[in-house]
Each structure stands twice: as C-alpha cells, then as structure tokens.
C-alpha cells in the first residue's frame, strides 16, 4: 500500500477532511450544454471570507485543495486566492476552461507551484467542441493555453466528458492529449444539475457505447469513475462506506454552502453562519451520511456487483434516496462486467 492510501485510511479513521473542492464562482464565460451549475454570481464570498475559509481548512487538516468554478479566473482575485492557498501549503489543483490563460498566466501558475491544471476537451473537432461549450473558437484558445502550460512545465490533465455529440471522438481526444503532453481522463457520466433538474442526463451516451468504452483497450485505466476511499485490505466491503464524500472530502460553494461533494447536493451548513469545523464535526446531515455503511443499503448490499461497484451516493441522493442505487452506476457496472446487477440472497 502506498503512502497516499495510508494517509487516506488514517484520515478516514480520524474524520479529517483531507481533500476539499472550493468553487470560488459559478459565473462562466462558456455555456456548456451539460453543465450542472446555474452560473448565478449572487452572494459570492469575498476575498477575505475565502481566505478565512482556507485558514479554517488548513487548521482542520485539509491537504488537497481543488479551486474550481464556473470559471475561477473570472474572479479578479483568483491568483491572490491561489497564492494564499499555496502559502498555507495546500496541494492545489486548478480546474479551468483555460481560455483566459496565456504564457504570462501559465508562468505565474508554475511559479506558484500549482500541482495540476485540469481542463476539459470534448472533441478534437472545433465544430463539436465549440458547439458543446457554446463559444466559437473555444477549442483553439484552449489548445493554445494547454501548450503554454505544458511549455511552462505545468502538469495538465484533460477530462473528456462523453455525450451523444462527441461519443465517437474519445480515441482522437486521447491521442490529442498525448500529443500535447497532457494526462487524459475519460468521464462517461453526465451529472444532473445541482438544483435537481435531471433533464441534461438525456445527453449521455447509450448503453452500447458505454459497454464499448469499458472494453476498449486504450481506455483501460483512463475512466475517471472511482472516488472511493482507500480501505484496509482485510476490511469486509459490507463494513465499508464506499465513498469519501463527507468522510475525507468536502465541497464548498461560492456562497459558503458546505456539501459532502460537488455531486452530492445535501446541504450541511453555511460558513456565514457556522465555522467549517462546527459544520464538519456536528452537522446532522453529515452525521447521518457517516452512519451509513454498505451493509445498510437495502438493494446494493445484496447485489452481486457490490465488491466492484463504483456507486455514487450523491447520484443516488439526486434520484431520491442516498441509501438507494444510482442508475448511472448500475449502468456502468453492467457495461463493465457484461452482466446485469442482480440481488443475491442474504447470508
């Protein structure tokens, strides 16, 4: 077991929020068809409020910090926030569409010691990528930004969300990432909107396309779907929690709302009313979430796929029950194994 896995196990046992994602704005200069946010810029935390939050996270034991949006660079204080986060010794990942990054910004990110910059490329074809982002010329600007960042020595990771519009382009995007000197992660899941609107999941790929993805040699190891916490080798899967959300991971919105994860819109508190530590330690919602082990899931605990399943409790919650199944993850499990998830008799 590696050092990071050991660190995760210890954080899980001690209830330490080892990782956090902070969206500093929901405003964006693109209009992606599959976006789960409302892009409302109301009530954003001020620079001072965000810096205070970062101090609270550091005091709570957080090491890994993702700064995201919306488009975080739309905030004039984005680099000030990144600089302060690095002063507090966070390992920082920046999630951005990169269209506002040129050589000067890339060099500044390198100087700050940003661990990784994550961008999304939907297609190698401008007409497809730009149709998804809603911004003509966005692919060209993004590719130039990636070249600037890799030339500056930054680690860049390309996420490729698959939809009906771009399902046939995954292999070409993977090749493009390799040519650019960037990492590549394929994401086959379209997430419902945070406000509960599930209409955008109709953009997702078909079951047949999903099966093809999981049985294509080039994509083995590149499908970004696992966010379960590390687990001791001798632990029974039924006694595990199955997901790090709310255990070692927290998500904070631009308005200071605290959630277990960006894909888990269970409101646990607000930083303008309570400290992060109070919310993390005493939230009723988090306490309930942390009480649920895999054995407490009525259907999933009896499923033949449970040991290998990547069930997301946030997606299950958005379907009506965080103790229930997630149809998206059931579909992935079926596509991966070639057989439908089935209930087994209780032992």
CSV table of N, CA and C in Angstrom, one decimal, residues 21-160:
chain,number,residue,atom,x,y,z
A,21,UNK,N,-13.0,20.6,-2.3
A,21,UNK,CA,-13.1,21.4,-3.6
A,21,UNK,C,-13.9,22.7,-3.2
A,22,UNK,N,-13.3,23.8,-3.7
A,22,UNK,CA,-13.9,25.1,-3.4
A,22,UNK,C,-14.2,25.8,-4.8
A,23,UNK,N,-15.4,26.0,-5.1
A,23,UNK,CA,-15.8,26.8,-6.2
A,23,UNK,C,-15.8,28.2,-5.8
A,24,UNK,N,-15.0,29.1,-6.4
A,24,UNK,CA,-14.9,30.4,-6.0
A,24,UNK,C,-15.9,31.3,-6.8
A,25,UNK,N,-16.5,30.8,-7.8
A,25,UNK,CA,-17.5,31.5,-8.5
A,25,UNK,C,-18.3,30.4,-9.4
A,26,UNK,N,-19.6,30.7,-9.6
A,26,UNK,CA,-20.3,29.9,-10.6
A,26,UNK,C,-20.5,30.6,-11.9
A,27,UNK,N,-20.0,31.8,-12.0
A,27,UNK,CA,-20.0,32.5,-13.3
A,27,UNK,C,-19.1,31.9,-14.3
A,28,UNK,N,-19.4,31.9,-15.5
A,28,UNK,CA,-18.6,31.3,-16.5
A,28,UNK,C,-18.7,32.0,-17.8
A,29,UNK,N,-17.6,31.9,-18.6
A,29,UNK,CA,-17.5,32.6,-19.9
A,29,UNK,C,-17.8,31.6,-21.0
A,30,UNK,N,-18.2,30.4,-20.6
A,30,UNK,CA,-18.7,29.4,-21.6
A,30,UNK,C,-20.1,29.0,-21.2
A,31,UNK,N,-20.8,28.3,-22.0
A,31,UNK,CA,-22.2,27.8,-21.7
A,31,UNK,C,-22.4,26.4,-22.1
A,32,UNK,N,-21.6,25.5,-21.5
A,32,UNK,CA,-21.6,24.1,-21.8
A,32,UNK,C,-23.0,23.5,-21.7
A,33,UNK,N,-23.4,22.7,-22.7
A,33,UNK,CA,-24.7,22.1,-22.7
A,33,UNK,C,-25.0,21.2,-21.5
A,34,UNK,N,-24.0,20.6,-21.0
A,34,UNK,CA,-24.2,19.6,-19.9
A,34,UNK,C,-23.9,20.1,-18.5
A,35,UNK,N,-23.6,21.4,-18.4
A,35,UNK,CA,-23.2,22.0,-17.1
A,35,UNK,C,-24.3,21.8,-16.0
A,36,UNK,N,-23.8,21.5,-14.8
A,36,UNK,CA,-24.8,21.2,-13.7
A,36,UNK,C,-25.0,22.5,-12.8
A,37,UNK,N,-24.4,23.6,-13.2
A,37,UNK,CA,-24.5,24.8,-12.4
A,37,UNK,C,-25.4,25.8,-13.0
A,38,UNK,N,-25.9,26.8,-12.2
A,38,UNK,CA,-26.8,27.8,-12.7
A,38,UNK,C,-26.1,29.1,-13.1
A,39,UNK,N,-24.8,29.2,-12.9
A,39,UNK,CA,-24.0,30.4,-13.3
A,39,UNK,C,-24.4,31.7,-12.7
A,40,UNK,N,-25.1,31.6,-11.6
A,40,UNK,CA,-25.5,32.8,-10.8
A,40,UNK,C,-24.4,33.3,-10.0
A,41,UNK,N,-24.1,34.6,-10.2
A,41,UNK,CA,-22.9,35.2,-9.4
A,41,UNK,C,-23.3,35.9,-8.1
A,42,UNK,N,-24.6,35.7,-7.7
A,42,UNK,CA,-25.0,36.4,-6.5
A,42,UNK,C,-24.4,35.8,-5.2
A,43,UNK,N,-24.1,36.7,-4.3
A,43,UNK,CA,-23.7,36.3,-2.9
A,43,UNK,C,-22.4,35.5,-2.8
A,44,UNK,N,-21.5,35.8,-3.8
A,44,UNK,CA,-20.2,35.1,-3.7
A,44,UNK,C,-19.4,35.6,-2.5
A,45,UNK,N,-18.7,34.7,-1.9
A,45,UNK,CA,-17.8,35.0,-0.8
A,45,UNK,C,-16.8,36.0,-1.2
A,46,UNK,N,-16.5,36.9,-0.3
A,46,UNK,CA,-15.4,37.9,-0.6
A,46,UNK,C,-14.0,37.3,-0.5
A,47,UNK,N,-13.0,38.1,-1.0
A,47,UNK,CA,-11.7,37.6,-0.8
A,47,UNK,C,-11.3,37.3,0.6
A,48,UNK,N,-11.7,38.2,1.5
A,48,UNK,CA,-11.5,38.0,3.0
A,48,UNK,C,-12.2,36.7,3.5
A,49,UNK,N,-13.4,36.5,3.1
A,49,UNK,CA,-14.1,35.3,3.5
A,49,UNK,C,-13.5,34.0,3.0
A,50,UNK,N,-13.0,34.0,1.8
A,50,UNK,CA,-12.4,32.9,1.2
A,50,UNK,C,-11.0,32.6,1.9
A,51,UNK,N,-10.3,33.6,2.2
A,51,UNK,CA,-9.0,33.4,2.9
A,51,UNK,C,-9.3,32.9,4.3
A,52,UNK,N,-10.3,33.4,4.9
A,52,UNK,CA,-10.6,32.8,6.3
A,52,UNK,C,-11.0,31.4,6.2
A,53,UNK,N,-11.8,31.0,5.1
A,53,UNK,CA,-12.1,29.6,4.9
A,53,UNK,C,-10.9,28.8,4.7
A,54,UNK,N,-9.9,29.2,3.9
A,54,UNK,CA,-8.7,28.5,3.7
A,54,UNK,C,-7.9,28.2,5.0
A,55,UNK,N,-7.9,29.3,5.8
A,55,UNK,CA,-7.2,29.1,7.1
A,55,UNK,C,-8.0,28.0,7.9
A,56,UNK,N,-9.3,28.0,7.9
A,56,UNK,CA,-10.1,27.0,8.6
A,56,UNK,C,-9.8,25.6,8.1
A,57,UNK,N,-9.7,25.5,6.8
A,57,UNK,CA,-9.5,24.2,6.2
A,57,UNK,C,-8.1,23.7,6.6
A,58,UNK,N,-7.1,24.6,6.5
A,58,UNK,CA,-5.8,24.2,6.9
A,58,UNK,C,-5.7,23.7,8.4
A,59,UNK,N,-6.4,24.4,9.2
A,59,UNK,CA,-6.5,24.1,10.6
A,59,UNK,C,-7.2,22.7,10.9
A,60,UNK,N,-8.1,22.4,9.9
A,60,UNK,CA,-8.9,21.1,10.1
A,60,UNK,C,-8.1,19.9,9.5
A,61,UNK,N,-7.0,20.2,8.9
A,61,UNK,CA,-6.1,19.1,8.4
A,61,UNK,C,-6.2,18.8,6.9
A,62,UNK,N,-6.9,19.7,6.1
A,62,UNK,CA,-7.0,19.6,4.7
A,62,UNK,C,-5.6,19.8,4.0
A,63,UNK,N,-5.3,18.9,3.1
A,63,UNK,CA,-4.0,18.9,2.4
A,63,UNK,C,-4.2,19.2,0.9
A,64,UNK,N,-5.3,18.6,0.3
A,64,UNK,CA,-5.5,18.6,-1.1
A,64,UNK,C,-6.7,19.6,-1.4
A,65,UNK,N,-6.4,20.6,-2.2
A,65,UNK,CA,-7.4,21.6,-2.4
A,65,UNK,C,-7.6,21.8,-3.9
A,66,UNK,N,-8.9,21.7,-4.4
A,66,UNK,CA,-9.2,21.9,-5.8
A,66,UNK,C,-9.9,23.3,-5.9
A,67,UNK,N,-9.4,24.2,-6.6
A,67,UNK,CA,-10.1,25.5,-6.9
A,67,UNK,C,-10.7,25.4,-8.2
A,68,UNK,N,-12.1,25.7,-8.2
A,68,UNK,CA,-12.8,25.5,-9.4
A,68,UNK,C,-13.9,26.5,-9.6
A,69,UNK,N,-14.8,26.3,-10.5
A,69,UNK,CA,-16.0,27.2,-10.7
A,69,UNK,C,-17.1,26.4,-11.4
A,70,UNK,N,-17.9,27.0,-12.2
A,70,UNK,CA,-17.7,28.2,-13.0
A,70,UNK,C,-16.3,28.3,-13.6
A,71,UNK,N,-15.9,29.5,-14.0
A,71,UNK,CA,-14.6,29.7,-14.4
A,71,UNK,C,-13.9,30.6,-13.4
A,72,UNK,N,-13.0,30.0,-12.6
A,72,UNK,CA,-12.4,30.7,-11.5
A,72,UNK,C,-11.6,31.9,-11.9
A,73,UNK,N,-11.0,31.9,-13.1
A,73,UNK,CA,-10.3,33.1,-13.5
A,73,UNK,C,-11.1,34.3,-13.8
A,74,UNK,N,-12.4,34.2,-13.8
A,74,UNK,CA,-13.3,35.3,-13.9
A,74,UNK,C,-13.2,36.2,-12.7
A,75,UNK,N,-12.8,35.7,-11.5
A,75,UNK,CA,-12.6,36.5,-10.3
A,75,UNK,C,-11.3,37.2,-10.4
A,76,UNK,N,-11.3,38.5,-10.2
A,76,UNK,CA,-10.0,39.2,-10.3
A,76,UNK,C,-9.0,38.8,-9.2
A,77,UNK,N,-9.5,38.2,-8.2
A,77,UNK,CA,-8.7,37.8,-7.1
A,77,UNK,C,-8.3,36.4,-7.2
A,78,UNK,N,-8.5,35.7,-8.3
A,78,UNK,CA,-8.2,34.3,-8.4
A,78,UNK,C,-6.7,34.0,-8.1
A,79,UNK,N,-5.8,34.7,-8.7
A,79,UNK,CA,-4.4,34.5,-8.4
A,79,UNK,C,-4.0,34.8,-7.0
A,80,UNK,N,-4.7,35.8,-6.4
A,80,UNK,CA,-4.4,36.1,-5.0
A,80,UNK,C,-4.9,34.9,-4.1
A,81,UNK,N,-6.0,34.3,-4.4
A,81,UNK,CA,-6.5,33.2,-3.7
A,81,UNK,C,-5.6,32.0,-3.8
A,82,UNK,N,-5.1,31.7,-5.1
A,82,UNK,CA,-4.2,30.6,-5.3
A,82,UNK,C,-2.9,30.9,-4.6
A,83,UNK,N,-2.4,32.1,-4.6
A,83,UNK,CA,-1.2,32.4,-3.9
A,83,UNK,C,-1.3,32.1,-2.4
A,84,UNK,N,-2.4,32.6,-1.8
A,84,UNK,CA,-2.7,32.4,-0.4
A,84,UNK,C,-2.8,30.9,0.0
A,85,UNK,N,-3.5,30.2,-0.9
A,85,UNK,CA,-3.6,28.7,-0.7
A,85,UNK,C,-2.2,28.0,-0.7
A,86,UNK,N,-1.3,28.5,-1.5
A,86,UNK,CA,0.0,27.9,-1.5
A,86,UNK,C,0.8,28.3,-0.3
A,87,UNK,N,0.6,29.5,0.2
A,87,UNK,CA,1.2,30.0,1.4
A,87,UNK,C,0.9,29.1,2.6
A,88,UNK,N,-0.4,28.6,2.5
A,88,UNK,CA,-0.9,27.7,3.6
A,88,UNK,C,-0.4,26.2,3.3
A,89,UNK,N,0.3,26.0,2.3
A,89,UNK,CA,0.9,24.7,2.0
A,89,UNK,C,-0.1,23.7,1.4
A,90,UNK,N,-1.2,24.1,0.9
A,90,UNK,CA,-2.1,23.2,0.3
A,90,UNK,C,-1.5,22.7,-1.0
A,91,UNK,N,-1.8,21.4,-1.4
A,91,UNK,CA,-1.5,20.9,-2.7
A,91,UNK,C,-2.7,21.3,-3.5
A,92,UNK,N,-2.4,22.2,-4.5
A,92,UNK,CA,-3.5,22.9,-5.2
A,92,UNK,C,-3.7,22.3,-6.6
A,93,UNK,N,-4.9,22.0,-7.0
A,93,UNK,CA,-5.3,21.7,-8.3
A,93,UNK,C,-6.3,22.8,-8.8
A,94,UNK,N,-6.1,23.3,-10.0
A,94,UNK,CA,-6.9,24.3,-10.6
A,94,UNK,C,-7.7,23.7,-11.7
A,95,UNK,N,-9.1,23.9,-11.6
A,95,UNK,CA,-10.0,23.4,-12.7
A,95,UNK,C,-10.4,24.6,-13.4
A,96,UNK,N,-10.2,24.7,-14.7
A,96,UNK,CA,-10.5,25.9,-15.5
A,96,UNK,C,-10.7,25.5,-17.0
A,97,UNK,N,-11.4,26.3,-17.7
A,97,UNK,CA,-11.6,26.1,-19.2
A,97,UNK,C,-10.4,26.7,-19.9
A,98,UNK,N,-9.5,27.4,-19.2
A,98,UNK,CA,-8.2,27.8,-19.7
A,98,UNK,C,-8.2,28.9,-20.8
A,99,UNK,N,-9.4,29.4,-21.2
A,99,UNK,CA,-9.4,30.3,-22.3
A,99,UNK,C,-8.8,31.7,-21.9
A,100,UNK,N,-8.7,31.9,-20.6
A,100,UNK,CA,-8.1,33.1,-20.2
A,100,UNK,C,-6.6,33.0,-19.8
A,101,UNK,N,-6.0,31.8,-20.1
A,101,UNK,CA,-4.6,31.5,-19.8
A,101,UNK,C,-3.7,31.7,-21.0
A,102,UNK,N,-2.7,32.5,-20.9
A,102,UNK,CA,-1.7,32.7,-22.0
A,102,UNK,C,-0.4,32.4,-21.3
A,103,UNK,N,0.7,32.7,-22.0
A,103,UNK,CA,2.1,32.4,-21.4
A,103,UNK,C,2.3,33.1,-20.1
A,104,UNK,N,1.9,34.3,-19.9
A,104,UNK,CA,2.1,35.0,-18.6
A,104,UNK,C,1.4,34.3,-17.5
A,105,UNK,N,0.1,33.9,-17.7
A,105,UNK,CA,-0.6,33.3,-16.6
A,105,UNK,C,-0.1,31.9,-16.4
A,106,UNK,N,0.3,31.2,-17.4
A,106,UNK,CA,0.9,29.8,-17.2
A,106,UNK,C,2.2,29.9,-16.4
A,107,UNK,N,3.0,30.9,-16.7
A,107,UNK,CA,4.2,31.0,-15.9
A,107,UNK,C,4.0,31.4,-14.4
A,108,UNK,N,2.9,32.2,-14.2
A,108,UNK,CA,2.6,32.5,-12.8
A,108,UNK,C,2.1,31.3,-12.1
A,109,UNK,N,1.3,30.5,-12.7
A,109,UNK,CA,0.8,29.2,-12.1
A,109,UNK,C,2.0,28.3,-11.8
A,110,UNK,N,3.0,28.2,-12.7
A,110,UNK,CA,4.1,27.4,-12.4
A,110,UNK,C,4.9,28.0,-11.2
A,111,UNK,N,5.1,29.3,-11.2
A,111,UNK,CA,5.8,29.9,-10.1
A,111,UNK,C,5.1,29.6,-8.7
A,112,UNK,N,3.8,29.6,-8.7
A,112,UNK,CA,3.1,29.4,-7.5
A,112,UNK,C,3.2,27.9,-7.1
A,113,UNK,N,3.6,27.0,-8.0
A,113,UNK,CA,3.7,25.6,-7.6
A,113,UNK,C,2.3,24.9,-7.6
A,114,UNK,N,1.5,25.3,-8.6
A,114,UNK,CA,0.2,24.6,-8.7
A,114,UNK,C,0.5,23.2,-9.1
A,115,UNK,N,-0.1,22.2,-8.4
A,115,UNK,CA,0.2,20.8,-8.7
A,115,UNK,C,-0.3,20.3,-10.0
A,116,UNK,N,-1.5,20.8,-10.4
A,116,UNK,CA,-2.1,20.3,-11.7
A,116,UNK,C,-3.2,21.3,-12.1
A,117,UNK,N,-3.3,21.4,-13.4
A,117,UNK,CA,-4.4,22.2,-14.0
A,117,UNK,C,-5.2,21.2,-14.8
A,118,UNK,N,-6.5,21.2,-14.5
A,118,UNK,CA,-7.4,20.3,-15.2
A,118,UNK,C,-8.3,21.1,-16.1
A,119,UNK,N,-8.4,20.6,-17.4
A,119,UNK,CA,-9.2,21.3,-18.4
A,119,UNK,C,-10.1,20.2,-19.0
A,120,UNK,N,-11.1,20.6,-19.7
A,120,UNK,CA,-12.0,19.7,-20.4
A,120,UNK,C,-11.9,19.9,-21.9
A,121,UNK,N,-11.6,18.9,-22.7
A,121,UNK,CA,-11.7,18.9,-24.1
A,121,UNK,C,-12.8,17.9,-24.5
A,122,UNK,N,-13.7,18.3,-25.3
A,122,UNK,CA,-14.8,17.4,-25.7
A,122,UNK,C,-14.7,16.8,-27.0
A,123,UNK,N,-13.9,17.4,-27.9
A,123,UNK,CA,-13.6,16.8,-29.2
A,123,UNK,C,-12.4,17.4,-29.8
A,124,UNK,N,-11.7,16.7,-30.7
A,124,UNK,CA,-10.6,17.3,-31.5
A,124,UNK,C,-11.1,18.1,-32.6
A,125,UNK,N,-12.5,18.0,-32.9
A,125,UNK,CA,-13.1,18.8,-33.9
A,125,UNK,C,-13.7,20.1,-33.4
A,126,UNK,N,-13.2,21.2,-33.9
A,126,UNK,CA,-13.7,22.5,-33.3
A,126,UNK,C,-15.2,22.7,-33.4
A,127,UNK,N,-15.8,22.2,-34.5
A,127,UNK,CA,-17.3,22.3,-34.6
A,127,UNK,C,-18.0,21.6,-33.5
A,128,UNK,N,-17.5,20.5,-33.0
A,128,UNK,CA,-18.1,19.7,-32.0
A,128,UNK,C,-17.8,20.3,-30.6
A,129,UNK,N,-16.5,20.5,-30.3
A,129,UNK,CA,-16.2,21.1,-29.0
A,129,UNK,C,-16.8,22.4,-28.8
A,130,UNK,N,-16.8,23.3,-29.8
A,130,UNK,CA,-17.3,24.7,-29.7
A,130,UNK,C,-18.9,24.6,-29.6
A,131,UNK,N,-19.5,23.6,-30.2
A,131,UNK,CA,-21.0,23.5,-30.0
A,131,UNK,C,-21.3,23.1,-28.6
A,132,UNK,N,-20.5,22.3,-28.0
A,132,UNK,CA,-20.8,21.9,-26.6
A,132,UNK,C,-20.5,23.1,-25.6
A,133,UNK,N,-19.5,23.9,-25.8
A,133,UNK,CA,-19.2,25.0,-24.9
A,133,UNK,C,-20.0,26.2,-25.2
A,134,UNK,N,-20.6,26.3,-26.4
A,134,UNK,CA,-21.4,27.4,-26.8
A,134,UNK,C,-20.5,28.6,-27.2
A,135,UNK,N,-19.2,28.5,-27.4
A,135,UNK,CA,-18.3,29.6,-27.6
A,135,UNK,C,-17.5,29.3,-28.9
A,136,UNK,N,-17.7,29.9,-30.0
A,136,UNK,CA,-16.9,29.7,-31.2
A,136,UNK,C,-15.5,30.0,-30.9
A,137,UNK,N,-14.6,29.2,-31.4
A,137,UNK,CA,-13.2,29.4,-31.2
A,137,UNK,C,-12.6,28.9,-29.9
A,138,UNK,N,-13.5,28.3,-29.0
A,138,UNK,CA,-13.0,27.9,-27.7
A,138,UNK,C,-12.0,26.8,-27.7
A,139,UNK,N,-12.1,25.9,-28.7
A,139,UNK,CA,-11.1,24.8,-28.7
A,139,UNK,C,-9.7,25.3,-29.1
A,140,UNK,N,-9.7,26.2,-30.1
A,140,UNK,CA,-8.4,26.8,-30.5
A,140,UNK,C,-7.7,27.5,-29.3
A,141,UNK,N,-8.5,28.3,-28.6
A,141,UNK,CA,-7.9,29.0,-27.5
A,141,UNK,C,-7.5,28.1,-26.4
A,142,UNK,N,-8.2,27.0,-26.1
A,142,UNK,CA,-7.9,26.1,-25.1
A,142,UNK,C,-6.6,25.3,-25.5
A,143,UNK,N,-6.5,24.9,-26.7
A,143,UNK,CA,-5.3,24.2,-27.1
A,143,UNK,C,-4.0,25.0,-27.0
A,144,UNK,N,-4.2,26.3,-27.3
A,144,UNK,CA,-3.0,27.2,-27.2
A,144,UNK,C,-2.7,27.4,-25.7
A,145,UNK,N,-3.7,27.4,-24.8
A,145,UNK,CA,-3.4,27.6,-23.4
A,145,UNK,C,-2.7,26.3,-22.9
A,146,UNK,N,-3.2,25.1,-23.3
A,146,UNK,CA,-2.5,23.9,-22.9
A,146,UNK,C,-1.1,23.9,-23.3
A,147,UNK,N,-0.8,24.3,-24.5
A,147,UNK,CA,0.6,24.3,-25.0
A,147,UNK,C,1.4,25.3,-24.2
A,148,UNK,N,0.9,26.4,-23.8
A,148,UNK,CA,1.6,27.4,-22.9
A,148,UNK,C,1.9,26.8,-21.6
A,149,UNK,N,0.9,26.1,-21.0
A,149,UNK,CA,1.1,25.5,-19.7
A,149,UNK,C,2.1,24.3,-19.7
A,150,UNK,N,2.0,23.5,-20.7
A,150,UNK,CA,3.0,22.4,-20.7
A,150,UNK,C,4.4,22.9,-21.0
A,151,UNK,N,4.5,23.9,-21.8
A,151,UNK,CA,5.8,24.6,-22.1
A,151,UNK,C,6.4,25.2,-20.8
A,152,UNK,N,5.5,25.7,-19.9
A,152,UNK,CA,5.9,26.2,-18.7
A,152,UNK,C,6.3,25.2,-17.6
A,153,UNK,N,6.0,23.9,-18.0
A,153,UNK,CA,6.4,22.9,-17.0
A,153,UNK,C,5.2,22.5,-16.1
A,154,UNK,N,4.0,22.9,-16.4
A,154,UNK,CA,2.8,22.6,-15.6
A,154,UNK,C,2.3,21.2,-16.0
A,155,UNK,N,1.8,20.5,-15.0
A,155,UNK,CA,1.1,19.2,-15.2
A,155,UNK,C,-0.3,19.5,-15.6
A,156,UNK,N,-0.7,19.1,-16.8
A,156,UNK,CA,-2.1,19.4,-17.3
A,156,UNK,C,-2.8,18.0,-17.5
A,157,UNK,N,-4.0,18.0,-17.0
A,157,UNK,CA,-4.9,16.8,-17.2
A,157,UNK,C,-6.1,17.2,-18.0
A,158,UNK,N,-6.4,16.4,-19.0
A,158,UNK,CA,-7.6,16.7,-19.9
A,158,UNK,C,-8.7,15.7,-19.5
A,159,UNK,N,-9.8,16.2,-19.2
A,159,UNK,CA,-11.0,15.4,-18.9
A,159,UNK,C,-11.9,15.4,-20.2
A,160,UNK,N,-12.4,14.3,-20.6
A,160,UNK,CA,-13.2,14.1,-21.8
A,160,UNK,C,-14.5,13.6,-21.4
